[in-house]
Amino acid sequence: MAHALLAMVCLGILLIGHRVVPEAAGHGSHTQIGLPPCGWVVAFGKPCATCGMTTAVAHASRGEILSAVVTQPAGAAFAVVCAMAFWMSIHVAVTGSALGRLVGREVFRTRILLGLGALVLLSWGYKFVTW
């Protein structure tokens, strides 16, 4: 049941991303789904750590992977991981495969989590440079 729920969440993220029109500025697309403008941008005039993620997911959900990476590398990675998690979760939900437990054990290892944190920080630095 948990894998079916995870599949629905991942599919929902990708479908919402597909409905959003990617902003040419590379950020701000989240306002199309009713979220307020980024408080960090409003307060400091600089990007937050997640600036451009919705825009990157919007690009990736259309198959525009290079545009997604150029917009926000961590957002592009998030979209690709969502797509992979969707298919893996469907497989586990339908077949009862142990794949979910194996991947789950690996994902929560310290080195993987540190790598994800580093990706977000590096992507944030990238957004500062390209802002």
mmCIF file of N, CA and C in Angstrom:
data_model
loop_
_atom_site.group_PDB
_atom_site.id
_atom_site.type_symbol
_atom_site.label_atom_id
_atom_site.label_comp_id
_atom_site.label_asym_id
_atom_site.label_seq_id
_atom_site.Cartn_x
_atom_site.Cartn_y
_atom_site.Cartn_z
ATOM 1 N N MET A 1 0.824 -1.200 0.000
ATOM 2 C CA MET A 1 0.000 0.000 0.000
ATOM 3 C C MET A 1 0.863 1.258 0.000
ATOM 4 N N ALA A 2 1.959 1.235 0.776
ATOM 5 C CA ALA A 2 2.840 2.400 0.839
ATOM 6 C C ALA A 2 3.447 2.700 -0.522
ATOM 7 N N HIS A 3 3.750 1.667 -1.291
ATOM 8 C CA HIS A 3 4.350 1.883 -2.612
ATOM 9 C C HIS A 3 3.339 2.464 -3.588
ATOM 10 N N ALA A 4 2.099 2.061 -3.476
ATOM 11 C CA ALA A 4 1.058 2.654 -4.321
ATOM 12 C C ALA A 4 0.896 4.134 -3.985
ATOM 13 N N LEU A 5 0.953 4.466 -2.707
ATOM 14 C CA LEU A 5 0.857 5.866 -2.286
ATOM 15 C C LEU A 5 2.055 6.661 -2.804
ATOM 16 N N LEU A 6 3.250 6.103 -2.666
ATOM 17 C CA LEU A 6 4.437 6.784 -3.174
ATOM 18 C C LEU A 6 4.330 6.998 -4.679
ATOM 19 N N ALA A 7 3.838 6.018 -5.407
ATOM 20 C CA ALA A 7 3.662 6.160 -6.852
ATOM 21 C C ALA A 7 2.699 7.297 -7.167
ATOM 22 N N MET A 8 1.605 7.398 -6.404
ATOM 23 C CA MET A 8 0.628 8.470 -6.641
ATOM 24 C C MET A 8 1.229 9.835 -6.340
ATOM 25 N N VAL A 9 2.011 9.941 -5.270
ATOM 26 C CA VAL A 9 2.651 11.219 -4.924
ATOM 27 C C VAL A 9 3.621 11.634 -6.030
ATOM 28 N N CYS A 10 4.450 10.703 -6.472
ATOM 29 C CA CYS A 10 5.420 11.014 -7.527
ATOM 30 C C CYS A 10 4.717 11.397 -8.828
ATOM 31 N N LEU A 11 3.687 10.661 -9.181
ATOM 32 C CA LEU A 11 2.931 10.983 -10.385
ATOM 33 C C LEU A 11 2.276 12.353 -10.246
ATOM 34 N N GLY A 12 1.732 12.642 -9.069
ATOM 35 C CA GLY A 12 1.116 13.945 -8.830
ATOM 36 C C GLY A 12 2.104 15.084 -9.022
ATOM 37 N N ILE A 13 3.303 14.928 -8.495
ATOM 38 C CA ILE A 13 4.341 15.961 -8.648
ATOM 39 C C ILE A 13 4.640 16.178 -10.128
ATOM 40 N N LEU A 14 4.793 15.100 -10.870
ATOM 41 C CA LEU A 14 5.123 15.224 -12.287
ATOM 42 C C LEU A 14 3.962 15.790 -13.101
ATOM 43 N N LEU A 15 2.736 15.425 -12.751
ATOM 44 C CA LEU A 15 1.577 15.979 -13.464
ATOM 45 C C LEU A 15 1.396 17.461 -13.176
ATOM 46 N N ILE A 16 1.585 17.852 -11.927
ATOM 47 C CA ILE A 16 1.511 19.281 -11.594
ATOM 48 C C ILE A 16 2.615 20.027 -12.343
ATOM 49 N N GLY A 17 3.821 19.458 -12.347
ATOM 50 C CA GLY A 17 4.916 20.068 -13.094
ATOM 51 C C GLY A 17 4.590 20.221 -14.566
ATOM 52 N N HIS A 18 3.888 19.248 -15.118
ATOM 53 C CA HIS A 18 3.530 19.310 -16.533
ATOM 54 C C HIS A 18 2.491 20.396 -16.816
ATOM 55 N N ARG A 19 1.645 20.681 -15.842
ATOM 56 C CA ARG A 19 0.626 21.724 -16.022
ATOM 57 C C ARG A 19 1.208 23.130 -15.899
ATOM 58 N N VAL A 20 2.335 23.254 -15.212
ATOM 59 C CA VAL A 20 2.979 24.550 -15.012
ATOM 60 C C VAL A 20 3.753 24.917 -16.277
ATOM 61 N N VAL A 21 3.618 26.167 -16.676
ATOM 62 C CA VAL A 21 4.389 26.670 -17.808
ATOM 63 C C VAL A 21 5.721 27.181 -17.254
ATOM 64 N N PRO A 22 6.842 26.626 -17.715
ATOM 65 C CA PRO A 22 8.138 27.065 -17.191
ATOM 66 C C PRO A 22 8.374 28.554 -17.440
ATOM 67 N N GLU A 23 8.716 29.270 -16.391
ATOM 68 C CA GLU A 23 9.007 30.698 -16.514
ATOM 69 C C GLU A 23 10.348 30.887 -17.223
ATOM 70 N N ALA A 24 10.410 31.822 -18.136
ATOM 71 C CA ALA A 24 11.642 32.093 -18.872
ATOM 72 C C ALA A 24 12.763 32.557 -17.946
ATOM 73 N N ALA A 25 12.409 33.193 -16.829
ATOM 74 C CA ALA A 25 13.417 33.681 -15.889
ATOM 75 C C ALA A 25 14.112 32.546 -15.145
ATOM 76 N N GLY A 26 13.555 31.346 -15.209
ATOM 77 C CA GLY A 26 14.152 30.201 -14.521
ATOM 78 C C GLY A 26 13.711 30.050 -13.084
ATOM 79 N N HIS A 27 12.753 30.845 -12.665
ATOM 80 C CA HIS A 27 12.197 30.755 -11.310
ATOM 81 C C HIS A 27 10.843 31.458 -11.295
ATOM 82 N N GLY A 28 10.071 31.204 -10.250
ATOM 83 C CA GLY A 28 8.774 31.855 -10.113
ATOM 84 C C GLY A 28 7.588 31.055 -10.635
ATOM 85 N N SER A 29 7.840 29.907 -11.232
ATOM 86 C CA SER A 29 6.752 29.091 -11.784
ATOM 87 C C SER A 29 5.794 28.600 -10.704
ATOM 88 N N HIS A 30 6.274 28.496 -9.473
ATOM 89 C CA HIS A 30 5.441 27.977 -8.377
ATOM 90 C C HIS A 30 4.217 28.843 -8.105
ATOM 91 N N THR A 31 4.256 30.104 -8.506
ATOM 92 C CA THR A 31 3.095 30.976 -8.271
ATOM 93 C C THR A 31 1.886 30.534 -9.105
ATOM 94 N N GLN A 32 2.126 29.779 -10.176
ATOM 95 C CA GLN A 32 1.032 29.275 -11.016
ATOM 96 C C GLN A 32 0.183 28.220 -10.307
ATOM 97 N N ILE A 33 0.724 27.632 -9.240
ATOM 98 C CA ILE A 33 -0.054 26.630 -8.495
ATOM 99 C C ILE A 33 -0.549 27.196 -7.169
ATOM 100 N N GLY A 34 -0.561 28.529 -7.080
ATOM 101 C CA GLY A 34 -1.150 29.180 -5.921
ATOM 102 C C GLY A 34 -0.205 29.475 -4.767
ATOM 103 N N LEU A 35 1.076 29.177 -4.925
ATOM 104 C CA LEU A 35 2.034 29.492 -3.872
ATOM 105 C C LEU A 35 2.458 30.951 -3.982
ATOM 106 N N PRO A 36 2.797 31.573 -2.850
ATOM 107 C CA PRO A 36 3.204 32.981 -2.894
ATOM 108 C C PRO A 36 4.600 33.131 -3.495
ATOM 109 N N PRO A 37 4.958 34.356 -3.883
ATOM 110 C CA PRO A 37 6.322 34.583 -4.353
ATOM 111 C C PRO A 37 7.323 34.195 -3.263
ATOM 112 N N CYS A 38 8.517 33.833 -3.681
ATOM 113 C CA CYS A 38 9.560 33.402 -2.751
ATOM 114 C C CYS A 38 9.896 34.518 -1.767
ATOM 115 N N GLY A 39 9.755 34.238 -0.483
ATOM 116 C CA GLY A 39 10.054 35.213 0.555
ATOM 117 C C GLY A 39 11.510 35.629 0.562
ATOM 118 N N TRP A 40 12.397 34.699 0.229
ATOM 119 C CA TRP A 40 13.826 34.983 0.193
ATOM 120 C C TRP A 40 14.120 36.007 -0.899
ATOM 121 N N VAL A 41 13.512 35.800 -2.067
ATOM 122 C CA VAL A 41 13.717 36.722 -3.183
ATOM 123 C C VAL A 41 13.135 38.091 -2.839
ATOM 124 N N VAL A 42 11.956 38.103 -2.244
ATOM 125 C CA VAL A 42 11.315 39.363 -1.870
ATOM 126 C C VAL A 42 12.165 40.118 -0.849
ATOM 127 N N ALA A 43 12.679 39.402 0.149
ATOM 128 C CA ALA A 43 13.431 40.040 1.231
ATOM 129 C C ALA A 43 14.853 40.434 0.832
ATOM 130 N N PHE A 44 15.528 39.562 0.082
ATOM 131 C CA PHE A 44 16.950 39.774 -0.179
ATOM 132 C C PHE A 44 17.302 40.019 -1.647
ATOM 133 N N GLY A 45 16.355 39.752 -2.538
ATOM 134 C CA GLY A 45 16.645 39.923 -3.955
ATOM 135 C C GLY A 45 17.602 38.880 -4.510
ATOM 136 N N LYS A 46 17.758 37.791 -3.790
ATOM 137 C CA LYS A 46 18.651 36.699 -4.191
ATOM 138 C C LYS A 46 17.873 35.385 -4.156
ATOM 139 N N PRO A 47 18.349 34.370 -4.868
ATOM 140 C CA PRO A 47 17.622 33.097 -4.900
ATOM 141 C C PRO A 47 17.734 32.315 -3.595
ATOM 142 N N CYS A 48 16.682 31.574 -3.280
ATOM 143 C CA CYS A 48 16.720 30.654 -2.148
ATOM 144 C C CYS A 48 17.275 29.312 -2.639
ATOM 145 N N ALA A 49 17.470 28.381 -1.735
ATOM 146 C CA ALA A 49 18.055 27.086 -2.107
ATOM 147 C C ALA A 49 17.177 26.297 -3.074
ATOM 148 N N THR A 50 15.880 26.574 -3.096
ATOM 149 C CA THR A 50 14.994 25.827 -3.981
ATOM 150 C C THR A 50 14.500 26.655 -5.163
ATOM 151 N N CYS A 51 15.050 27.843 -5.358
ATOM 152 C CA CYS A 51 14.630 28.670 -6.493
ATOM 153 C C CYS A 51 14.860 27.927 -7.807
ATOM 154 N N GLY A 52 13.821 27.864 -8.589
ATOM 155 C CA GLY A 52 13.890 27.220 -9.894
ATOM 156 C C GLY A 52 13.496 25.758 -9.904
ATOM 157 N N MET A 53 13.220 25.183 -8.730
ATOM 158 C CA MET A 53 12.893 23.750 -8.711
ATOM 159 C C MET A 53 11.584 23.454 -9.442
ATOM 160 N N THR A 54 10.553 24.259 -9.205
ATOM 161 C CA THR A 54 9.282 24.022 -9.895
ATOM 162 C C THR A 54 9.465 24.191 -11.391
ATOM 163 N N THR A 55 10.222 25.199 -11.792
ATOM 164 C CA THR A 55 10.488 25.426 -13.213
ATOM 165 C C THR A 55 11.261 24.247 -13.805
ATOM 166 N N ALA A 56 12.233 23.735 -13.055
ATOM 167 C CA ALA A 56 13.008 22.581 -13.533
ATOM 168 C C ALA A 56 12.121 21.345 -13.670
ATOM 169 N N VAL A 57 11.241 21.119 -12.705
ATOM 170 C CA VAL A 57 10.316 19.976 -12.786
ATOM 171 C C VAL A 57 9.383 20.154 -13.982
ATOM 172 N N ALA A 58 8.943 21.391 -14.224
ATOM 173 C CA ALA A 58 8.076 21.651 -15.381
ATOM 174 C C ALA A 58 8.800 21.298 -16.679
ATOM 175 N N HIS A 59 10.051 21.688 -16.783
ATOM 176 C CA HIS A 59 10.839 21.329 -17.975
ATOM 177 C C HIS A 59 11.012 19.814 -18.079
ATOM 178 N N ALA A 60 11.433 19.200 -16.975
ATOM 179 C CA ALA A 60 11.705 17.754 -16.998
ATOM 180 C C ALA A 60 10.456 16.945 -17.324
ATOM 181 N N SER A 61 9.312 17.379 -16.821
ATOM 182 C CA SER A 61 8.074 16.625 -17.085
ATOM 183 C C SER A 61 7.672 16.679 -18.551
ATOM 184 N N ARG A 62 8.252 17.605 -19.277
ATOM 185 C CA ARG A 62 8.014 17.709 -20.722
ATOM 186 C C ARG A 62 9.123 17.008 -21.516
ATOM 187 N N GLY A 63 10.071 16.403 -20.806
ATOM 188 C CA GLY A 63 11.189 15.745 -21.462
ATOM 189 C C GLY A 63 12.321 16.683 -21.814
ATOM 190 N N GLU A 64 12.269 17.919 -21.334
ATOM 191 C CA GLU A 64 13.297 18.926 -21.605
ATOM 192 C C GLU A 64 14.358 18.851 -20.501
ATOM 193 N N ILE A 65 15.081 17.759 -20.463
ATOM 194 C CA ILE A 65 16.016 17.494 -19.367
ATOM 195 C C ILE A 65 17.152 18.508 -19.338
ATOM 196 N N LEU A 66 17.728 18.854 -20.479
ATOM 197 C CA LEU A 66 18.811 19.833 -20.493
ATOM 198 C C LEU A 66 18.329 21.187 -19.967
ATOM 199 N N SER A 67 17.139 21.617 -20.384
ATOM 200 C CA SER A 67 16.584 22.877 -19.879
ATOM 201 C C SER A 67 16.357 22.794 -18.375
ATOM 202 N N ALA A 68 15.931 21.633 -17.894
ATOM 203 C CA ALA A 68 15.728 21.451 -16.461
ATOM 204 C C ALA A 68 17.045 21.573 -15.709
ATOM 205 N N VAL A 69 18.097 20.955 -16.222
ATOM 206 C CA VAL A 69 19.408 21.008 -15.567
ATOM 207 C C VAL A 69 19.951 22.433 -15.576
ATOM 208 N N VAL A 70 19.805 23.123 -16.687
ATOM 209 C CA VAL A 70 20.285 24.503 -16.784
ATOM 210 C C VAL A 70 19.497 25.408 -15.823
ATOM 211 N N THR A 71 18.219 25.142 -15.657
ATOM 212 C CA THR A 71 17.385 25.949 -14.773
ATOM 213 C C THR A 71 17.741 25.735 -13.315
ATOM 214 N N GLN A 72 17.796 24.491 -12.866
ATOM 215 C CA GLN A 72 18.069 24.176 -11.456
ATOM 216 C C GLN A 72 18.487 22.711 -11.405
ATOM 217 N N PRO A 73 19.784 22.439 -11.302
ATOM 218 C CA PRO A 73 20.264 21.052 -11.331
ATOM 219 C C PRO A 73 19.601 20.141 -10.293
ATOM 220 N N ALA A 74 19.423 20.613 -9.079
ATOM 221 C CA ALA A 74 18.785 19.777 -8.051
ATOM 222 C C ALA A 74 17.319 19.519 -8.392
ATOM 223 N N GLY A 75 16.658 20.495 -8.981
ATOM 224 C CA GLY A 75 15.263 20.309 -9.399
ATOM 225 C C GLY A 75 15.150 19.287 -10.510
ATOM 226 N N ALA A 76 16.100 19.315 -11.431
ATOM 227 C CA ALA A 76 16.122 18.320 -12.511
ATOM 228 C C ALA A 76 16.324 16.927 -11.937
ATOM 229 N N ALA A 77 17.266 16.812 -10.994
ATOM 230 C CA ALA A 77 17.517 15.516 -10.352
ATOM 231 C C ALA A 77 16.279 15.046 -9.603
ATOM 232 N N PHE A 78 15.601 15.967 -8.909
ATOM 233 C CA PHE A 78 14.384 15.623 -8.180
ATOM 234 C C PHE A 78 13.321 15.066 -9.128
ATOM 235 N N ALA A 79 13.150 15.699 -10.277
ATOM 236 C CA ALA A 79 12.151 15.230 -11.241
ATOM 237 C C ALA A 79 12.490 13.842 -11.768
ATOM 238 N N VAL A 80 13.755 13.616 -12.077
ATOM 239 C CA VAL A 80 14.184 12.306 -12.581
ATOM 240 C C VAL A 80 13.986 11.239 -11.495
ATOM 241 N N VAL A 81 14.336 11.574 -10.256
ATOM 242 C CA VAL A 81 14.138 10.629 -9.149
ATOM 243 C C VAL A 81 12.653 10.343 -8.954
ATOM 244 N N CYS A 82 11.808 11.368 -9.086
ATOM 245 C CA CYS A 82 10.351 11.147 -8.974
ATOM 246 C C CYS A 82 9.867 10.176 -10.043
ATOM 247 N N ALA A 83 10.344 10.356 -11.265
ATOM 248 C CA ALA A 83 9.940 9.453 -12.353
ATOM 249 C C ALA A 83 10.407 8.030 -12.076
ATOM 250 N N MET A 84 11.653 7.887 -11.629
ATOM 251 C CA MET A 84 12.168 6.551 -11.318
ATOM 252 C C MET A 84 11.408 5.937 -10.144
ATOM 253 N N ALA A 85 11.136 6.732 -9.115
ATOM 254 C CA ALA A 85 10.409 6.231 -7.944
ATOM 255 C C ALA A 85 8.986 5.838 -8.315
ATOM 256 N N PHE A 86 8.380 6.567 -9.243
ATOM 257 C CA PHE A 86 7.032 6.207 -9.702
ATOM 258 C C PHE A 86 7.038 4.796 -10.284
ATOM 259 N N TRP A 87 7.937 4.557 -11.232
ATOM 260 C CA TRP A 87 7.953 3.256 -11.898
ATOM 261 C C TRP A 87 8.368 2.137 -10.946
ATOM 262 N N MET A 88 9.340 2.414 -10.092
ATOM 263 C CA MET A 88 9.760 1.403 -9.126
ATOM 264 C C MET A 88 8.615 1.071 -8.161
ATOM 265 N N SER A 89 7.919 2.103 -7.715
ATOM 266 C CA SER A 89 6.821 1.886 -6.762
ATOM 267 C C SER A 89 5.672 1.121 -7.395
ATOM 268 N N ILE A 90 5.381 1.408 -8.639
ATOM 269 C CA ILE A 90 4.344 0.642 -9.354
ATOM 270 C C ILE A 90 4.766 -0.822 -9.423
ATOM 271 N N HIS A 91 6.012 -1.051 -9.775
ATOM 272 C CA HIS A 91 6.521 -2.422 -9.875
ATOM 273 C C HIS A 91 6.385 -3.146 -8.529
ATOM 274 N N VAL A 92 6.816 -2.503 -7.450
ATOM 275 C CA VAL A 92 6.760 -3.129 -6.126
ATOM 276 C C VAL A 92 5.307 -3.348 -5.692
ATOM 277 N N ALA A 93 4.448 -2.365 -5.940
ATOM 278 C CA ALA A 93 3.036 -2.489 -5.548
ATOM 279 C C ALA A 93 2.352 -3.643 -6.275
ATOM 280 N N VAL A 94 2.683 -3.822 -7.537
ATOM 281 C CA VAL A 94 2.026 -4.863 -8.341
ATOM 282 C C VAL A 94 2.629 -6.243 -8.088
ATOM 283 N N THR A 95 3.955 -6.319 -7.966
ATOM 284 C CA THR A 95 4.604 -7.631 -7.870
ATOM 285 C C THR A 95 4.978 -8.048 -6.453
ATOM 286 N N GLY A 96 5.030 -7.095 -5.529
ATOM 287 C CA GLY A 96 5.463 -7.419 -4.165
ATOM 288 C C GLY A 96 6.965 -7.601 -4.073
ATOM 289 N N SER A 97 7.681 -7.115 -5.058
ATOM 290 C CA SER A 97 9.132 -7.246 -5.124
ATOM 291 C C SER A 97 9.811 -6.646 -3.890
ATOM 292 N N ALA A 98 10.962 -7.190 -3.545
ATOM 293 C CA ALA A 98 11.769 -6.669 -2.431
ATOM 294 C C ALA A 98 12.590 -5.456 -2.850
ATOM 295 N N LEU A 99 12.473 -5.040 -4.079
ATOM 296 C CA LEU A 99 13.223 -3.903 -4.593
ATOM 297 C C LEU A 99 13.036 -2.657 -3.734
ATOM 298 N N GLY A 100 11.827 -2.421 -3.271
ATOM 299 C CA GLY A 100 11.544 -1.246 -2.448
ATOM 300 C C GLY A 100 12.351 -1.226 -1.167
ATOM 301 N N ARG A 101 12.433 -2.353 -0.492
ATOM 302 C CA ARG A 101 13.226 -2.429 0.753
ATOM 303 C C ARG A 101 14.709 -2.228 0.467
ATOM 304 N N LEU A 102 15.179 -2.827 -0.600
ATOM 305 C CA LEU A 102 16.597 -2.704 -0.946
ATOM 306 C C LEU A 102 16.967 -1.258 -1.272
ATOM 307 N N VAL A 103 16.172 -0.613 -2.103
ATOM 308 C CA VAL A 103 16.443 0.771 -2.477
ATOM 309 C C VAL A 103 16.276 1.674 -1.261
ATOM 310 N N GLY A 104 15.256 1.449 -0.473
ATOM 311 C CA GLY A 104 15.027 2.253 0.730
ATOM 312 C C GLY A 104 16.202 2.209 1.683
ATOM 313 N N ARG A 105 16.767 1.036 1.855
ATOM 314 C CA ARG A 105 17.943 0.886 2.725
ATOM 315 C C ARG A 105 19.127 1.681 2.184
ATOM 316 N N GLU A 106 19.303 1.664 0.885
ATOM 317 C CA GLU A 106 20.427 2.365 0.265
ATOM 318 C C GLU A 106 20.244 3.883 0.272
ATOM 319 N N VAL A 107 19.022 4.344 0.037
ATOM 320 C CA VAL A 107 18.757 5.776 -0.058
ATOM 321 C C VAL A 107 19.053 6.493 1.250
ATOM 322 N N PHE A 108 18.785 5.854 2.363
ATOM 323 C CA PHE A 108 18.955 6.521 3.643
ATOM 324 C C PHE A 108 20.335 6.316 4.260
ATOM 325 N N ARG A 109 21.294 5.922 3.480
ATOM 326 C CA ARG A 109 22.675 5.839 3.958
ATOM 327 C C ARG A 109 23.239 7.257 4.052
ATOM 328 N N THR A 110 24.115 7.466 5.004
ATOM 329 C CA THR A 110 24.667 8.793 5.266
ATOM 330 C C THR A 110 25.312 9.401 4.026
ATOM 331 N N ARG A 111 26.065 8.631 3.279
ATOM 332 C CA ARG A 111 26.769 9.194 2.125
ATOM 333 C C ARG A 111 25.797 9.657 1.037
ATOM 334 N N ILE A 112 24.691 8.954 0.896
ATOM 335 C CA ILE A 112 23.685 9.360 -0.093
ATOM 336 C C ILE A 112 23.022 10.659 0.357
ATOM 337 N N LEU A 113 22.634 10.731 1.623
ATOM 338 C CA LEU A 113 21.985 11.938 2.141
ATOM 339 C C LEU A 113 22.932 13.139 2.091
ATOM 340 N N LEU A 114 24.208 12.919 2.418
ATOM 341 C CA LEU A 114 25.188 14.004 2.318
ATOM 342 C C LEU A 114 25.361 14.435 0.857
ATOM 343 N N GLY A 115 25.354 13.483 -0.037
ATOM 344 C CA GLY A 115 25.454 13.802 -1.465
ATOM 345 C C GLY A 115 24.271 14.620 -1.950
ATOM 346 N N LEU A 116 23.082 14.269 -1.493
ATOM 347 C CA LEU A 116 21.895 15.039 -1.869
ATOM 348 C C LEU A 116 21.967 16.454 -1.307
ATOM 349 N N GLY A 117 22.417 16.561 -0.056
ATOM 350 C CA GLY A 117 22.585 17.882 0.548
ATOM 351 C C GLY A 117 23.604 18.710 -0.223
ATOM 352 N N ALA A 118 24.703 18.077 -0.618
ATOM 353 C CA ALA A 118 25.728 18.774 -1.401
ATOM 354 C C ALA A 118 25.168 19.214 -2.754
ATOM 355 N N LEU A 119 24.354 18.373 -3.388
ATOM 356 C CA LEU A 119 23.743 18.733 -4.667
ATOM 357 C C LEU A 119 22.870 19.973 -4.517
ATOM 358 N N VAL A 120 22.069 20.022 -3.452
ATOM 359 C CA VAL A 120 21.210 21.192 -3.215
ATOM 360 C C VAL A 120 22.068 22.435 -2.992
ATOM 361 N N LEU A 121 23.112 22.333 -2.183
ATOM 362 C CA LEU A 121 23.973 23.492 -1.921
ATOM 363 C C LEU A 121 24.708 23.951 -3.178
ATOM 364 N N LEU A 122 25.232 23.004 -3.944
ATOM 365 C CA LEU A 122 25.902 23.369 -5.195
ATOM 366 C C LEU A 122 24.925 23.998 -6.189
ATOM 367 N N SER A 123 23.710 23.470 -6.230
ATOM 368 C CA SER A 123 22.691 24.029 -7.119
ATOM 369 C C SER A 123 22.305 25.433 -6.682
ATOM 370 N N TRP A 124 22.270 25.660 -5.373
ATOM 371 C CA TRP A 124 21.975 26.989 -4.851
ATOM 372 C C TRP A 124 23.086 27.964 -5.279
ATOM 373 N N GLY A 125 24.320 27.536 -5.152
ATOM 374 C CA GLY A 125 25.439 28.354 -5.614
ATOM 375 C C GLY A 125 25.344 28.649 -7.097
ATOM 376 N N TYR A 126 24.952 27.642 -7.862
ATOM 377 C CA TYR A 126 24.755 27.811 -9.307
ATOM 378 C C TYR A 126 23.693 28.866 -9.575
ATOM 379 N N LYS A 127 22.596 28.831 -8.824
ATOM 380 C CA LYS A 127 21.528 29.830 -9.014
ATOM 381 C C LYS A 127 22.026 31.232 -8.680
ATOM 382 N N PHE A 128 22.866 31.364 -7.658
ATOM 383 C CA PHE A 128 23.446 32.664 -7.322
ATOM 384 C C PHE A 128 24.251 33.200 -8.516
ATOM 385 N N VAL A 129 25.053 32.318 -9.101
ATOM 386 C CA VAL A 129 25.918 32.721 -10.212
ATOM 387 C C VAL A 129 25.086 33.086 -11.449
ATOM 388 N N THR A 130 24.028 32.341 -11.705
ATOM 389 C CA THR A 130 23.221 32.560 -12.914
ATOM 390 C C THR A 130 22.063 33.531 -12.694
ATOM 391 N N TRP A 131 21.871 33.997 -11.473
ATOM 392 C CA TRP A 131 20.768 34.904 -11.161
ATOM 393 C C TRP A 131 20.932 36.151 -11.988
#
